[in-house]
Short mmCIF file of N, CA and C in Angstrom, two decimals:
data_model
loop_
_atom_site.label_atom_id
_atom_site.label_comp_id
_atom_site.label_asym_id
_atom_site.label_seq_id
_atom_site.Cartn_x
_atom_site.Cartn_y
_atom_site.Cartn_z
N LEU A 1 137.52 112.57 245.94
CA LEU A 1 136.14 112.84 245.55
C LEU A 1 135.94 112.49 244.08
N ALA A 2 134.78 111.94 243.80
CA ALA A 2 134.44 111.61 242.42
C ALA A 2 134.12 112.89 241.65
N LYS A 3 134.54 112.91 240.42
CA LYS A 3 134.20 114.06 239.57
C LYS A 3 132.85 113.80 238.93
N ARG A 4 132.06 114.86 238.85
CA ARG A 4 130.73 114.75 238.24
C ARG A 4 130.63 115.75 237.11
N ILE A 5 129.94 115.37 236.07
CA ILE A 5 129.68 116.25 234.94
C ILE A 5 128.24 116.73 235.06
N ILE A 6 128.08 118.06 235.24
CA ILE A 6 126.75 118.65 235.41
C ILE A 6 126.62 119.83 234.46
N PRO A 7 126.17 119.58 233.22
CA PRO A 7 125.98 120.69 232.29
C PRO A 7 124.79 121.56 232.70
N CYS A 8 124.77 122.77 232.19
CA CYS A 8 123.69 123.72 232.46
C CYS A 8 123.14 124.24 231.14
N LEU A 9 121.83 124.22 231.01
CA LEU A 9 121.17 124.79 229.85
C LEU A 9 120.68 126.19 230.22
N ASP A 10 121.25 127.20 229.60
CA ASP A 10 120.75 128.57 229.78
C ASP A 10 119.65 128.79 228.75
N ILE A 11 118.49 129.23 229.21
CA ILE A 11 117.32 129.36 228.34
C ILE A 11 116.96 130.83 228.17
N LYS A 12 116.75 131.21 226.93
CA LYS A 12 116.27 132.57 226.63
C LYS A 12 115.24 132.43 225.51
N ASP A 13 114.04 132.96 225.75
CA ASP A 13 112.95 132.88 224.78
C ASP A 13 112.67 131.44 224.34
N GLY A 14 112.82 130.49 225.28
CA GLY A 14 112.52 129.10 224.98
C GLY A 14 113.60 128.34 224.24
N GLN A 15 114.74 128.96 224.00
CA GLN A 15 115.85 128.31 223.29
C GLN A 15 117.10 128.31 224.16
N THR A 16 117.96 127.33 223.95
CA THR A 16 119.22 127.28 224.67
C THR A 16 120.17 128.31 224.08
N VAL A 17 120.84 129.05 224.95
CA VAL A 17 121.82 130.04 224.50
C VAL A 17 123.14 129.82 225.25
N LYS A 18 124.20 130.29 224.66
CA LYS A 18 125.53 130.26 225.28
C LYS A 18 126.08 131.67 225.26
N GLY A 19 126.76 132.03 226.31
CA GLY A 19 127.38 133.35 226.40
C GLY A 19 128.40 133.32 227.52
N THR A 20 128.97 134.45 227.81
CA THR A 20 129.91 134.57 228.91
C THR A 20 129.34 135.56 229.91
N ASN A 21 129.08 135.09 231.14
CA ASN A 21 128.48 135.93 232.18
C ASN A 21 127.17 136.57 231.72
N PHE A 22 126.39 135.80 230.98
CA PHE A 22 125.07 136.23 230.48
C PHE A 22 125.16 137.40 229.48
N VAL A 23 126.33 137.65 228.91
CA VAL A 23 126.52 138.75 227.97
C VAL A 23 126.63 138.18 226.56
N GLU A 24 125.97 138.83 225.62
CA GLU A 24 125.98 138.46 224.22
C GLU A 24 125.65 136.99 223.98
N PRO A 25 124.49 136.54 224.48
CA PRO A 25 124.12 135.13 224.27
C PRO A 25 123.86 134.84 222.79
N ARG A 26 124.23 133.64 222.37
CA ARG A 26 123.97 133.21 220.99
C ARG A 26 123.23 131.88 221.03
N GLN A 27 122.43 131.62 220.02
CA GLN A 27 121.65 130.38 219.94
C GLN A 27 122.56 129.17 220.01
N ALA A 28 122.14 128.16 220.78
CA ALA A 28 122.95 126.94 220.91
C ALA A 28 122.15 125.69 220.57
N GLY A 29 120.88 125.83 220.24
CA GLY A 29 120.10 124.66 219.84
C GLY A 29 118.86 124.44 220.69
N ASP A 30 118.14 123.40 220.32
CA ASP A 30 116.90 123.03 220.99
C ASP A 30 117.21 122.46 222.38
N PRO A 31 116.60 123.00 223.44
CA PRO A 31 116.93 122.55 224.79
C PRO A 31 116.59 121.08 225.04
N VAL A 32 115.51 120.58 224.47
CA VAL A 32 115.14 119.18 224.69
C VAL A 32 116.17 118.26 224.03
N GLU A 33 116.56 118.59 222.81
CA GLU A 33 117.57 117.77 222.12
C GLU A 33 118.92 117.83 222.81
N LEU A 34 119.32 119.00 223.27
CA LEU A 34 120.59 119.12 223.98
C LEU A 34 120.55 118.35 225.30
N ALA A 35 119.44 118.44 226.02
CA ALA A 35 119.30 117.70 227.27
C ALA A 35 119.39 116.20 227.03
N ARG A 36 118.72 115.74 225.99
CA ARG A 36 118.77 114.31 225.65
C ARG A 36 120.20 113.89 225.32
N ALA A 37 120.90 114.72 224.57
CA ALA A 37 122.29 114.40 224.20
C ALA A 37 123.18 114.33 225.44
N TYR A 38 123.04 115.29 226.35
CA TYR A 38 123.83 115.26 227.59
C TYR A 38 123.53 113.99 228.38
N SER A 39 122.27 113.62 228.48
CA SER A 39 121.87 112.42 229.20
C SER A 39 122.49 111.17 228.58
N GLU A 40 122.39 111.07 227.25
CA GLU A 40 122.91 109.91 226.53
C GLU A 40 124.44 109.83 226.58
N GLN A 41 125.09 110.99 226.70
CA GLN A 41 126.56 111.01 226.70
C GLN A 41 127.16 110.84 228.09
N GLY A 42 126.31 110.61 229.10
CA GLY A 42 126.82 110.26 230.41
C GLY A 42 126.92 111.38 231.44
N ALA A 43 126.25 112.50 231.21
CA ALA A 43 126.24 113.55 232.24
C ALA A 43 125.61 112.98 233.51
N ASP A 44 126.08 113.43 234.65
CA ASP A 44 125.57 112.94 235.93
C ASP A 44 124.27 113.61 236.35
N GLU A 45 124.08 114.82 235.91
CA GLU A 45 122.92 115.63 236.29
C GLU A 45 122.80 116.75 235.27
N LEU A 46 121.63 117.35 235.19
CA LEU A 46 121.43 118.49 234.30
C LEU A 46 120.83 119.64 235.11
N PHE A 47 121.36 120.80 234.91
CA PHE A 47 120.91 122.01 235.60
C PHE A 47 120.33 122.93 234.52
N SER A 48 119.23 123.61 234.81
CA SER A 48 118.59 124.40 233.76
C SER A 48 118.04 125.73 234.27
N ASP A 49 118.08 126.67 233.38
CA ASP A 49 117.37 127.94 233.47
C ASP A 49 117.77 128.84 234.62
N ILE A 50 119.04 128.94 234.90
CA ILE A 50 119.49 129.85 235.95
C ILE A 50 119.28 131.31 235.54
N THR A 51 119.09 131.57 234.27
CA THR A 51 118.89 132.94 233.81
C THR A 51 117.49 133.47 234.09
N ALA A 52 116.56 132.60 234.46
CA ALA A 52 115.19 133.05 234.71
C ALA A 52 115.14 134.12 235.79
N SER A 53 115.82 133.89 236.89
CA SER A 53 115.82 134.88 237.97
C SER A 53 116.55 136.15 237.54
N PHE A 54 117.67 135.99 236.85
CA PHE A 54 118.45 137.12 236.34
C PHE A 54 117.59 138.00 235.43
N GLU A 55 116.73 137.35 234.62
CA GLU A 55 115.86 138.07 233.68
C GLU A 55 114.54 138.50 234.31
N GLY A 56 114.31 138.14 235.58
CA GLY A 56 113.08 138.54 236.26
C GLY A 56 111.83 137.85 235.74
N ARG A 57 111.96 136.60 235.30
CA ARG A 57 110.80 135.88 234.77
C ARG A 57 110.70 134.52 235.45
N LYS A 58 109.55 133.88 235.24
CA LYS A 58 109.37 132.52 235.73
C LYS A 58 110.00 131.55 234.73
N THR A 59 110.28 130.35 235.20
CA THR A 59 110.82 129.32 234.33
C THR A 59 109.74 128.88 233.35
N PHE A 60 110.16 128.43 232.17
CA PHE A 60 109.24 127.93 231.15
C PHE A 60 108.75 126.54 231.57
N THR A 61 107.59 126.49 232.23
CA THR A 61 107.07 125.26 232.83
C THR A 61 106.95 124.12 231.83
N GLU A 62 106.35 124.37 230.69
CA GLU A 62 106.15 123.30 229.71
C GLU A 62 107.49 122.78 229.19
N LEU A 63 108.45 123.66 229.04
CA LEU A 63 109.78 123.25 228.59
C LEU A 63 110.43 122.36 229.63
N VAL A 64 110.31 122.70 230.89
CA VAL A 64 110.86 121.87 231.98
C VAL A 64 110.25 120.48 231.92
N LYS A 65 108.95 120.40 231.73
CA LYS A 65 108.27 119.10 231.66
C LYS A 65 108.76 118.29 230.45
N ARG A 66 108.94 118.95 229.31
CA ARG A 66 109.41 118.23 228.11
C ARG A 66 110.84 117.73 228.29
N ILE A 67 111.69 118.53 228.89
CA ILE A 67 113.07 118.09 229.13
C ILE A 67 113.06 116.90 230.07
N ALA A 68 112.34 117.01 231.19
CA ALA A 68 112.30 115.94 232.18
C ALA A 68 111.80 114.63 231.59
N ALA A 69 110.87 114.70 230.67
CA ALA A 69 110.31 113.50 230.04
C ALA A 69 111.29 112.83 229.09
N ASN A 70 112.34 113.53 228.70
CA ASN A 70 113.27 113.01 227.69
C ASN A 70 114.65 112.65 228.22
N ILE A 71 114.86 112.73 229.52
CA ILE A 71 116.17 112.39 230.07
C ILE A 71 116.03 111.39 231.21
N SER A 72 117.12 110.72 231.53
CA SER A 72 117.09 109.71 232.58
C SER A 72 118.09 110.02 233.70
N ILE A 73 118.45 111.29 233.83
CA ILE A 73 119.38 111.72 234.87
C ILE A 73 118.69 112.75 235.76
N PRO A 74 119.19 112.99 236.96
CA PRO A 74 118.59 114.04 237.80
C PRO A 74 118.58 115.38 237.08
N PHE A 75 117.53 116.15 237.31
CA PHE A 75 117.31 117.41 236.59
C PHE A 75 116.94 118.48 237.61
N THR A 76 117.73 119.54 237.68
CA THR A 76 117.51 120.63 238.62
C THR A 76 117.14 121.90 237.88
N VAL A 77 116.06 122.54 238.30
CA VAL A 77 115.66 123.83 237.72
C VAL A 77 116.15 124.89 238.69
N GLY A 78 116.98 125.81 238.20
CA GLY A 78 117.67 126.70 239.11
C GLY A 78 117.22 128.14 239.13
N GLY A 79 116.18 128.51 238.47
CA GLY A 79 115.78 129.91 238.51
C GLY A 79 114.31 130.07 238.22
N GLY A 80 113.79 131.25 238.52
CA GLY A 80 112.42 131.57 238.20
C GLY A 80 111.39 131.02 239.16
N ILE A 81 111.82 130.46 240.28
CA ILE A 81 110.89 129.95 241.27
C ILE A 81 110.80 130.99 242.38
N HIS A 82 109.63 131.59 242.53
CA HIS A 82 109.46 132.70 243.45
C HIS A 82 108.60 132.38 244.67
N GLU A 83 107.79 131.32 244.56
CA GLU A 83 106.91 130.95 245.66
C GLU A 83 106.63 129.46 245.59
N LEU A 84 106.14 128.90 246.68
CA LEU A 84 105.90 127.47 246.76
C LEU A 84 104.97 126.98 245.65
N GLY A 85 104.00 127.77 245.29
CA GLY A 85 103.06 127.38 244.23
C GLY A 85 103.74 127.17 242.88
N ASP A 86 104.88 127.82 242.66
CA ASP A 86 105.62 127.62 241.41
C ASP A 86 106.11 126.19 241.29
N VAL A 87 106.48 125.59 242.41
CA VAL A 87 106.99 124.22 242.40
C VAL A 87 105.90 123.26 241.93
N ASP A 88 104.67 123.48 242.37
CA ASP A 88 103.56 122.62 241.97
C ASP A 88 103.40 122.57 240.46
N SER A 89 103.69 123.66 239.78
CA SER A 89 103.50 123.69 238.33
C SER A 89 104.51 122.81 237.60
N TYR A 90 105.59 122.40 238.28
CA TYR A 90 106.59 121.54 237.64
C TYR A 90 106.37 120.07 237.89
N CYS A 91 105.51 119.74 238.86
CA CYS A 91 105.31 118.34 239.22
C CYS A 91 104.68 117.59 238.05
N MET A 92 105.24 116.46 237.76
CA MET A 92 104.73 115.59 236.69
C MET A 92 103.63 114.72 237.28
N GLN A 93 102.49 114.67 236.64
CA GLN A 93 101.37 113.85 237.12
C GLN A 93 101.49 112.44 236.61
#
Protein backbone atom coordinates (compact mmCIF):
# COMPACT_ATOMS: atom_id res chain seq x y z
CA LEU A 1 0.00 0.00 0.00
CA ALA A 2 1.15 3.51 -0.79
CA LYS A 3 1.82 5.75 2.17
CA ARG A 4 -0.07 9.01 2.24
CA ILE A 5 0.65 12.16 4.22
CA ILE A 6 -2.58 13.68 5.57
CA PRO A 7 -1.97 16.48 8.08
CA CYS A 8 -4.80 17.79 10.25
CA LEU A 9 -5.38 21.39 11.26
CA ASP A 10 -7.01 21.63 14.69
CA ILE A 11 -8.85 24.95 14.90
CA LYS A 12 -9.72 26.86 18.06
CA ASP A 13 -11.05 30.43 17.96
CA GLY A 14 -10.10 30.65 14.28
CA GLN A 15 -6.43 29.75 14.85
CA THR A 16 -4.52 26.51 14.41
CA VAL A 17 -3.59 24.85 17.70
CA LYS A 18 -1.53 21.82 18.66
CA GLY A 19 -2.03 19.68 21.73
CA THR A 20 -2.21 16.10 22.88
CA ASN A 21 -5.70 14.56 22.94
CA PHE A 22 -7.19 18.07 22.77
CA VAL A 23 -5.56 18.95 26.13
CA GLU A 24 -3.55 22.13 26.69
CA PRO A 25 -3.68 23.39 23.09
CA ARG A 26 -1.09 26.00 22.11
CA GLN A 27 -1.07 28.39 19.14
CA ALA A 28 0.52 26.88 16.03
CA GLY A 29 -0.01 29.62 13.44
CA ASP A 30 -2.36 30.90 10.79
CA PRO A 31 -4.48 28.05 9.38
CA VAL A 32 -4.45 29.37 5.80
CA GLU A 33 -0.66 29.74 5.78
CA LEU A 34 -0.16 26.31 7.34
CA ALA A 35 -2.55 24.73 4.84
CA ARG A 36 -0.70 26.37 1.97
CA ALA A 37 2.64 25.14 3.34
CA TYR A 38 1.34 21.56 3.67
CA SER A 39 0.02 21.70 0.10
CA GLU A 40 3.29 23.08 -1.28
CA GLN A 41 5.36 20.53 0.65
CA GLY A 42 3.57 17.58 -0.93
CA ALA A 43 0.84 16.52 1.50
CA ASP A 44 -1.65 14.20 -0.19
CA GLU A 45 -4.72 15.61 1.53
CA LEU A 46 -5.61 18.02 4.33
CA PHE A 47 -8.05 17.31 7.13
CA SER A 48 -9.44 20.16 9.23
CA ASP A 49 -11.41 21.11 12.28
CA ILE A 50 -12.12 17.80 13.97
CA THR A 51 -12.37 19.72 17.25
CA ALA A 52 -15.57 21.49 16.15
CA SER A 53 -17.77 18.57 17.18
CA PHE A 54 -15.75 18.02 20.36
CA GLU A 55 -16.30 21.70 21.26
CA GLY A 56 -20.00 21.58 20.31
CA ARG A 57 -19.73 24.27 17.62
CA LYS A 58 -20.09 24.57 13.88
CA THR A 59 -17.06 24.74 11.64
CA PHE A 60 -15.73 28.20 10.75
CA THR A 61 -17.31 28.44 7.27
CA GLU A 62 -15.35 31.43 6.01
CA LEU A 63 -12.09 29.89 7.19
CA VAL A 64 -12.88 26.66 5.32
CA LYS A 65 -13.50 28.67 2.15
CA ARG A 66 -10.22 30.60 2.56
CA ILE A 67 -8.22 27.43 3.11
CA ALA A 68 -9.82 25.69 0.12
CA ALA A 69 -9.04 28.67 -2.12
CA ASN A 70 -5.35 28.50 -1.20
CA ILE A 71 -4.52 24.81 -1.64
CA SER A 72 -4.42 22.38 -4.54
CA ILE A 73 -4.92 19.10 -2.65
CA PRO A 74 -8.11 17.36 -1.46
CA PHE A 75 -9.51 19.04 1.66
CA THR A 76 -11.78 17.31 4.18
CA VAL A 77 -13.70 19.13 6.91
CA GLY A 78 -14.18 16.70 9.76
CA GLY A 79 -16.31 18.32 12.41
CA GLY A 80 -19.10 20.73 13.16
CA ILE A 81 -21.46 19.46 10.46
CA HIS A 82 -24.79 18.70 12.09
CA GLU A 83 -27.29 18.77 9.23
CA LEU A 84 -27.41 18.69 5.45
CA GLY A 85 -27.84 22.46 5.28
CA ASP A 86 -24.41 22.89 6.89
CA VAL A 87 -22.80 21.32 3.82
CA ASP A 88 -24.38 23.94 1.55
CA SER A 89 -22.60 26.70 3.47
CA TYR A 90 -19.21 25.22 2.45
CA CYS A 91 -19.91 24.96 -1.27
CA MET A 92 -17.78 27.30 -3.33
CA GLN A 93 -19.78 29.24 -5.94
